[in-house]
Amino acid sequence: MSTTTIRLTDELKARVAAAAEHADTTPHNFILQAIAEKTLQEELCNDFNEEAEKRYAKIIATGETIPWHEMRRYLESHLTAGSHQTRPVARKLGC
């Protein structure tokens, strides 16, 4: 395990200490949790963006997509208990 030094303003250090006390943990553990949460958030955001880029590239390559009004209707009906609507199929725009 390595050691990293961070410099905190007195104000931030006090806020971390207060938040850590409120969370019933140490400032050190609070900081580690915050770093882990922020890291996970960035990783998930990157994964989301990569998936969006892949899907957009597929739309561009094939010209096939599902109109939003159809997908929205499907999603709304999917949330309704007992509703079994057929999933819309991607097709070329304008068709």
mmCIF file of N, CA and C in Angstrom:
data_model
loop_
_atom_site.group_PDB
_atom_site.id
_atom_site.type_symbol
_atom_site.label_atom_id
_atom_site.label_comp_id
_atom_site.label_asym_id
_atom_site.label_seq_id
_atom_site.Cartn_x
_atom_site.Cartn_y
_atom_site.Cartn_z
ATOM 1 N N MET A 1 0.851 -1.170 0.000
ATOM 2 C CA MET A 1 0.000 0.000 0.000
ATOM 3 C C MET A 1 0.898 1.234 0.000
ATOM 4 N N SER A 2 0.530 2.224 -0.793
ATOM 5 C CA SER A 2 1.348 3.431 -0.867
ATOM 6 C C SER A 2 0.719 4.555 -0.050
ATOM 7 N N THR A 3 1.504 5.579 0.174
ATOM 8 C CA THR A 3 1.060 6.740 0.919
ATOM 9 C C THR A 3 1.021 7.933 -0.016
ATOM 10 N N THR A 4 -0.061 8.696 0.085
ATOM 11 C CA THR A 4 -0.212 9.920 -0.693
ATOM 12 C C THR A 4 -0.531 11.051 0.264
ATOM 13 N N THR A 5 0.121 12.155 0.087
ATOM 14 C CA THR A 5 -0.131 13.322 0.932
ATOM 15 C C THR A 5 -1.029 14.287 0.169
ATOM 16 N N ILE A 6 -2.064 14.755 0.850
ATOM 17 C CA ILE A 6 -2.922 15.778 0.257
ATOM 18 C C ILE A 6 -2.936 16.981 1.189
ATOM 19 N N ARG A 7 -3.047 18.139 0.596
ATOM 20 C CA ARG A 7 -3.113 19.367 1.382
ATOM 21 C C ARG A 7 -4.551 19.859 1.371
ATOM 22 N N LEU A 8 -5.098 20.050 2.552
ATOM 23 C CA LEU A 8 -6.454 20.540 2.700
ATOM 24 C C LEU A 8 -6.415 21.914 3.351
ATOM 25 N N THR A 9 -7.317 22.771 2.911
ATOM 26 C CA THR A 9 -7.440 24.042 3.623
ATOM 27 C C THR A 9 -7.968 23.741 5.014
ATOM 28 N N ASP A 10 -7.734 24.648 5.938
ATOM 29 C CA ASP A 10 -8.239 24.449 7.296
ATOM 30 C C ASP A 10 -9.756 24.289 7.302
ATOM 31 N N GLU A 11 -10.415 25.059 6.429
ATOM 32 C CA GLU A 11 -11.878 24.984 6.362
ATOM 33 C C GLU A 11 -12.330 23.604 5.893
ATOM 34 N N LEU A 12 -11.697 23.087 4.829
ATOM 35 C CA LEU A 12 -12.084 21.775 4.313
ATOM 36 C C LEU A 12 -11.758 20.679 5.317
ATOM 37 N N LYS A 13 -10.629 20.803 5.981
ATOM 38 C CA LYS A 13 -10.245 19.807 6.989
ATOM 39 C C LYS A 13 -11.280 19.761 8.103
ATOM 40 N N ALA A 14 -11.757 20.924 8.524
ATOM 41 C CA ALA A 14 -12.785 20.982 9.567
ATOM 42 C C ALA A 14 -14.099 20.382 9.074
ATOM 43 N N ARG A 15 -14.451 20.659 7.815
ATOM 44 C CA ARG A 15 -15.682 20.100 7.245
ATOM 45 C C ARG A 15 -15.596 18.580 7.153
ATOM 46 N N VAL A 16 -14.432 18.068 6.734
ATOM 47 C CA VAL A 16 -14.231 16.620 6.647
ATOM 48 C C VAL A 16 -14.344 16.005 8.036
ATOM 49 N N ALA A 17 -13.726 16.627 9.013
ATOM 50 C CA ALA A 17 -13.774 16.104 10.382
ATOM 51 C C ALA A 17 -15.216 16.065 10.890
ATOM 52 N N ALA A 18 -15.978 17.126 10.643
ATOM 53 C CA ALA A 18 -17.370 17.179 11.092
ATOM 54 C C ALA A 18 -18.213 16.128 10.371
ATOM 55 N N ALA A 19 -18.009 16.005 9.068
ATOM 56 C CA ALA A 19 -18.771 15.024 8.295
ATOM 57 C C ALA A 19 -18.403 13.604 8.718
ATOM 58 N N ALA A 20 -17.131 13.365 8.965
ATOM 59 C CA ALA A 20 -16.684 12.040 9.402
ATOM 60 C C ALA A 20 -17.294 11.694 10.752
ATOM 61 N N GLU A 21 -17.321 12.659 11.649
ATOM 62 C CA GLU A 21 -17.918 12.427 12.976
ATOM 63 C C GLU A 21 -19.409 12.109 12.816
ATOM 64 N N HIS A 22 -20.074 12.858 11.972
ATOM 65 C CA HIS A 22 -21.494 12.631 11.736
ATOM 66 C C HIS A 22 -21.729 11.238 11.138
ATOM 67 N N ALA A 23 -20.811 10.780 10.294
ATOM 68 C CA ALA A 23 -20.907 9.457 9.664
ATOM 69 C C ALA A 23 -20.360 8.350 10.564
ATOM 70 N N ASP A 24 -19.918 8.729 11.761
ATOM 71 C CA ASP A 24 -19.375 7.778 12.732
ATOM 72 C C ASP A 24 -18.186 7.004 12.170
ATOM 73 N N THR A 25 -17.247 7.765 11.589
ATOM 74 C CA THR A 25 -16.028 7.167 11.055
ATOM 75 C C THR A 25 -14.874 8.141 11.279
ATOM 76 N N THR A 26 -13.698 7.736 10.917
ATOM 77 C CA THR A 26 -12.535 8.614 11.068
ATOM 78 C C THR A 26 -12.414 9.519 9.842
ATOM 79 N N PRO A 27 -11.754 10.667 9.985
ATOM 80 C CA PRO A 27 -11.514 11.507 8.809
ATOM 81 C C PRO A 27 -10.753 10.758 7.710
ATOM 82 N N HIS A 28 -9.791 9.943 8.097
ATOM 83 C CA HIS A 28 -9.021 9.166 7.123
ATOM 84 C C HIS A 28 -9.951 8.253 6.317
ATOM 85 N N ASN A 29 -10.788 7.491 7.012
ATOM 86 C CA ASN A 29 -11.701 6.574 6.330
ATOM 87 C C ASN A 29 -12.717 7.353 5.489
ATOM 88 N N PHE A 30 -13.175 8.489 5.993
ATOM 89 C CA PHE A 30 -14.114 9.321 5.251
ATOM 90 C C PHE A 30 -13.502 9.772 3.930
ATOM 91 N N ILE A 31 -12.256 10.199 3.977
ATOM 92 C CA ILE A 31 -11.558 10.634 2.764
ATOM 93 C C ILE A 31 -11.384 9.462 1.797
ATOM 94 N N LEU A 32 -11.004 8.286 2.316
ATOM 95 C CA LEU A 32 -10.859 7.113 1.451
ATOM 96 C C LEU A 32 -12.176 6.750 0.782
ATOM 97 N N GLN A 33 -13.270 6.801 1.543
ATOM 98 C CA GLN A 33 -14.592 6.510 0.974
ATOM 99 C C GLN A 33 -14.958 7.528 -0.101
ATOM 100 N N ALA A 34 -14.662 8.792 0.157
ATOM 101 C CA ALA A 34 -14.979 9.848 -0.807
ATOM 102 C C ALA A 34 -14.202 9.640 -2.107
ATOM 103 N N ILE A 35 -12.940 9.278 -1.988
ATOM 104 C CA ILE A 35 -12.123 9.028 -3.179
ATOM 105 C C ILE A 35 -12.656 7.818 -3.938
ATOM 106 N N ALA A 36 -13.018 6.752 -3.216
ATOM 107 C CA ALA A 36 -13.551 5.551 -3.860
ATOM 108 C C ALA A 36 -14.870 5.859 -4.569
ATOM 109 N N GLU A 37 -15.749 6.624 -3.920
ATOM 110 C CA GLU A 37 -17.034 6.975 -4.531
ATOM 111 C C GLU A 37 -16.842 7.833 -5.774
ATOM 112 N N LYS A 38 -15.970 8.817 -5.704
ATOM 113 C CA LYS A 38 -15.717 9.682 -6.854
ATOM 114 C C LYS A 38 -15.087 8.898 -7.995
ATOM 115 N N THR A 39 -14.192 7.990 -7.670
ATOM 116 C CA THR A 39 -13.558 7.156 -8.691
ATOM 117 C C THR A 39 -14.591 6.284 -9.384
ATOM 118 N N LEU A 40 -15.463 5.652 -8.606
ATOM 119 C CA LEU A 40 -16.513 4.820 -9.178
ATOM 120 C C LEU A 40 -17.452 5.659 -10.054
ATOM 121 N N GLN A 41 -17.806 6.839 -9.589
ATOM 122 C CA GLN A 41 -18.676 7.735 -10.354
ATOM 123 C C GLN A 41 -18.055 8.059 -11.717
ATOM 124 N N GLU A 42 -16.775 8.377 -11.732
ATOM 125 C CA GLU A 42 -16.092 8.684 -12.996
ATOM 126 C C GLU A 42 -16.014 7.468 -13.898
ATOM 127 N N GLU A 43 -15.742 6.292 -13.313
ATOM 128 C CA GLU A 43 -15.680 5.067 -14.114
ATOM 129 C C GLU A 43 -17.030 4.770 -14.752
ATOM 130 N N LEU A 44 -18.110 4.900 -13.975
ATOM 131 C CA LEU A 44 -19.448 4.668 -14.512
ATOM 132 C C LEU A 44 -19.801 5.682 -15.593
ATOM 133 N N CYS A 45 -19.427 6.925 -15.391
ATOM 134 C CA CYS A 45 -19.675 7.968 -16.384
ATOM 135 C C CYS A 45 -18.916 7.660 -17.680
ATOM 136 N N ASN A 46 -17.676 7.251 -17.559
ATOM 137 C CA ASN A 46 -16.882 6.876 -18.734
ATOM 138 C C ASN A 46 -17.488 5.675 -19.452
ATOM 139 N N ASP A 47 -17.920 4.667 -18.685
ATOM 140 C CA ASP A 47 -18.548 3.488 -19.286
ATOM 141 C C ASP A 47 -19.825 3.885 -20.033
ATOM 142 N N PHE A 48 -20.619 4.759 -19.418
ATOM 143 C CA PHE A 48 -21.856 5.235 -20.037
ATOM 144 C C PHE A 48 -21.554 5.943 -21.354
ATOM 145 N N ASN A 49 -20.578 6.841 -21.328
ATOM 146 C CA ASN A 49 -20.221 7.582 -22.537
ATOM 147 C C ASN A 49 -19.683 6.671 -23.630
ATOM 148 N N GLU A 50 -18.875 5.679 -23.259
ATOM 149 C CA GLU A 50 -18.356 4.727 -24.244
ATOM 150 C C GLU A 50 -19.497 3.941 -24.880
ATOM 151 N N GLU A 51 -20.449 3.494 -24.072
ATOM 152 C CA GLU A 51 -21.598 2.750 -24.598
ATOM 153 C C GLU A 51 -22.437 3.634 -25.512
ATOM 154 N N ALA A 52 -22.643 4.890 -25.115
ATOM 155 C CA ALA A 52 -23.403 5.824 -25.957
ATOM 156 C C ALA A 52 -22.700 6.033 -27.294
ATOM 157 N N GLU A 53 -21.382 6.166 -27.282
ATOM 158 C CA GLU A 53 -20.629 6.346 -28.528
ATOM 159 C C GLU A 53 -20.745 5.112 -29.427
ATOM 160 N N LYS A 54 -20.678 3.914 -28.827
ATOM 161 C CA LYS A 54 -20.817 2.678 -29.599
ATOM 162 C C LYS A 54 -22.197 2.605 -30.242
ATOM 163 N N ARG A 55 -23.227 2.936 -29.468
ATOM 164 C CA ARG A 55 -24.589 2.874 -29.995
ATOM 165 C C ARG A 55 -24.801 3.914 -31.085
ATOM 166 N N TYR A 56 -24.245 5.096 -30.890
ATOM 167 C CA TYR A 56 -24.383 6.142 -31.909
ATOM 168 C C TYR A 56 -23.658 5.727 -33.188
ATOM 169 N N ALA A 57 -22.480 5.136 -33.041
ATOM 170 C CA ALA A 57 -21.734 4.665 -34.214
ATOM 171 C C ALA A 57 -22.530 3.605 -34.966
ATOM 172 N N LYS A 58 -23.232 2.744 -34.222
ATOM 173 C CA LYS A 58 -24.059 1.715 -34.859
ATOM 174 C C LYS A 58 -25.215 2.364 -35.614
ATOM 175 N N ILE A 59 -25.827 3.396 -35.035
ATOM 176 C CA ILE A 59 -26.910 4.108 -35.720
ATOM 177 C C ILE A 59 -26.391 4.720 -37.008
ATOM 178 N N ILE A 60 -25.231 5.354 -36.943
ATOM 179 C CA ILE A 60 -24.639 5.975 -38.129
ATOM 180 C C ILE A 60 -24.299 4.919 -39.182
ATOM 181 N N ALA A 61 -23.735 3.797 -38.740
ATOM 182 C CA ALA A 61 -23.313 2.756 -39.681
ATOM 183 C C ALA A 61 -24.495 2.063 -40.348
ATOM 184 N N THR A 62 -25.556 1.813 -39.584
ATOM 185 C CA THR A 62 -26.690 1.059 -40.131
ATOM 186 C C THR A 62 -27.830 1.957 -40.596
ATOM 187 N N GLY A 63 -27.904 3.168 -40.042
ATOM 188 C CA GLY A 63 -29.027 4.055 -40.337
ATOM 189 C C GLY A 63 -30.301 3.621 -39.646
ATOM 190 N N GLU A 64 -30.199 2.636 -38.758
ATOM 191 C CA GLU A 64 -31.376 2.117 -38.071
ATOM 192 C C GLU A 64 -31.473 2.651 -36.649
ATOM 193 N N THR A 65 -32.696 3.016 -36.289
ATOM 194 C CA THR A 65 -32.952 3.510 -34.943
ATOM 195 C C THR A 65 -34.429 3.304 -34.625
ATOM 196 N N ILE A 66 -34.801 3.574 -33.399
ATOM 197 C CA ILE A 66 -36.194 3.497 -32.963
ATOM 198 C C ILE A 66 -36.643 4.917 -32.653
ATOM 199 N N PRO A 67 -37.723 5.377 -33.276
ATOM 200 C CA PRO A 67 -38.214 6.720 -32.970
ATOM 201 C C PRO A 67 -38.535 6.854 -31.478
ATOM 202 N N TRP A 68 -38.232 8.013 -30.912
ATOM 203 C CA TRP A 68 -38.404 8.218 -29.479
ATOM 204 C C TRP A 68 -39.843 7.980 -29.042
ATOM 205 N N HIS A 69 -40.823 8.439 -29.813
ATOM 206 C CA HIS A 69 -42.213 8.278 -29.379
ATOM 207 C C HIS A 69 -42.585 6.796 -29.245
ATOM 208 N N GLU A 70 -42.022 5.942 -30.087
ATOM 209 C CA GLU A 70 -42.283 4.504 -29.977
ATOM 210 C C GLU A 70 -41.587 3.912 -28.763
ATOM 211 N N MET A 71 -40.327 4.288 -28.564
ATOM 212 C CA MET A 71 -39.590 3.750 -27.416
ATOM 213 C C MET A 71 -40.208 4.240 -26.112
ATOM 214 N N ARG A 72 -40.611 5.494 -26.075
ATOM 215 C CA ARG A 72 -41.224 6.033 -24.857
ATOM 216 C C ARG A 72 -42.523 5.287 -24.539
ATOM 217 N N ARG A 73 -43.360 5.071 -25.554
ATOM 218 C CA ARG A 73 -44.612 4.338 -25.350
ATOM 219 C C ARG A 73 -44.313 2.940 -24.809
ATOM 220 N N TYR A 74 -43.301 2.283 -25.382
ATOM 221 C CA TYR A 74 -42.913 0.948 -24.924
ATOM 222 C C TYR A 74 -42.440 0.983 -23.472
ATOM 223 N N LEU A 75 -41.567 1.936 -23.148
ATOM 224 C CA LEU A 75 -41.042 2.017 -21.778
ATOM 225 C C LEU A 75 -42.143 2.312 -20.776
ATOM 226 N N GLU A 76 -43.040 3.230 -21.127
ATOM 227 C CA GLU A 76 -44.144 3.552 -20.215
ATOM 228 C C GLU A 76 -45.053 2.339 -20.010
ATOM 229 N N SER A 77 -45.358 1.612 -21.069
ATOM 230 C CA SER A 77 -46.208 0.432 -20.934
ATOM 231 C C SER A 77 -45.477 -0.675 -20.179
ATOM 232 N N HIS A 78 -44.172 -0.744 -20.353
ATOM 233 C CA HIS A 78 -43.359 -1.757 -19.662
ATOM 234 C C HIS A 78 -43.400 -1.538 -18.146
ATOM 235 N N LEU A 79 -43.527 -0.295 -17.726
ATOM 236 C CA LEU A 79 -43.582 0.015 -16.301
ATOM 237 C C LEU A 79 -44.943 -0.293 -15.703
ATOM 238 N N THR A 80 -45.958 -0.359 -16.524
ATOM 239 C CA THR A 80 -47.300 -0.634 -16.056
ATOM 240 C C THR A 80 -47.427 -2.122 -15.749
ATOM 241 N N ALA A 81 -47.925 -2.402 -14.572
ATOM 242 C CA ALA A 81 -48.047 -3.799 -14.156
ATOM 243 C C ALA A 81 -48.938 -4.581 -15.122
ATOM 244 N N GLY A 82 -48.468 -5.728 -15.553
ATOM 245 C CA GLY A 82 -49.242 -6.609 -16.405
ATOM 246 C C GLY A 82 -49.239 -6.240 -17.873
ATOM 247 N N SER A 83 -48.566 -5.166 -18.251
ATOM 248 C CA SER A 83 -48.553 -4.771 -19.651
ATOM 249 C C SER A 83 -47.443 -5.510 -20.380
ATOM 250 N N HIS A 84 -47.806 -6.146 -21.492
ATOM 251 C CA HIS A 84 -46.826 -6.904 -22.270
ATOM 252 C C HIS A 84 -46.863 -6.412 -23.709
ATOM 253 N N GLN A 85 -46.188 -5.324 -23.952
ATOM 254 C CA GLN A 85 -46.138 -4.766 -25.296
ATOM 255 C C GLN A 85 -44.867 -5.257 -25.987
ATOM 256 N N THR A 86 -44.969 -5.505 -27.279
ATOM 257 C CA THR A 86 -43.818 -5.952 -28.054
ATOM 258 C C THR A 86 -42.795 -4.828 -28.142
ATOM 259 N N ARG A 87 -41.544 -5.192 -27.955
ATOM 260 C CA ARG A 87 -40.470 -4.209 -28.028
ATOM 261 C C ARG A 87 -40.345 -3.687 -29.458
ATOM 262 N N PRO A 88 -40.205 -2.353 -29.613
ATOM 263 C CA PRO A 88 -40.058 -1.815 -30.966
ATOM 264 C C PRO A 88 -38.763 -2.296 -31.624
ATOM 265 N N VAL A 89 -38.797 -2.365 -32.942
ATOM 266 C CA VAL A 89 -37.652 -2.844 -33.718
ATOM 267 C C VAL A 89 -36.998 -1.657 -34.412
ATOM 268 N N ALA A 90 -35.674 -1.629 -34.383
ATOM 269 C CA ALA A 90 -34.947 -0.565 -35.068
ATOM 270 C C ALA A 90 -35.158 -0.682 -36.570
ATOM 271 N N ARG A 91 -35.247 0.480 -37.209
ATOM 272 C CA ARG A 91 -35.408 0.495 -38.658
ATOM 273 C C ARG A 91 -34.759 1.750 -39.210
ATOM 274 N N LYS A 92 -34.590 1.775 -40.507
ATOM 275 C CA LYS A 92 -33.972 2.939 -41.148
ATOM 276 C C LYS A 92 -34.833 4.171 -40.924
ATOM 277 N N LEU A 93 -34.196 5.315 -40.726
ATOM 278 C CA LEU A 93 -34.920 6.567 -40.542
ATOM 279 C C LEU A 93 -35.745 6.879 -41.784
ATOM 280 N N GLY A 94 -36.911 7.434 -41.563
ATOM 281 C CA GLY A 94 -37.766 7.822 -42.671
ATOM 282 C C GLY A 94 -38.554 6.682 -43.275
ATOM 283 N N CYS A 95 -38.463 5.486 -42.708
ATOM 284 C CA CYS A 95 -39.187 4.339 -43.244
ATOM 285 C C CYS A 95 -40.342 3.996 -42.338
#
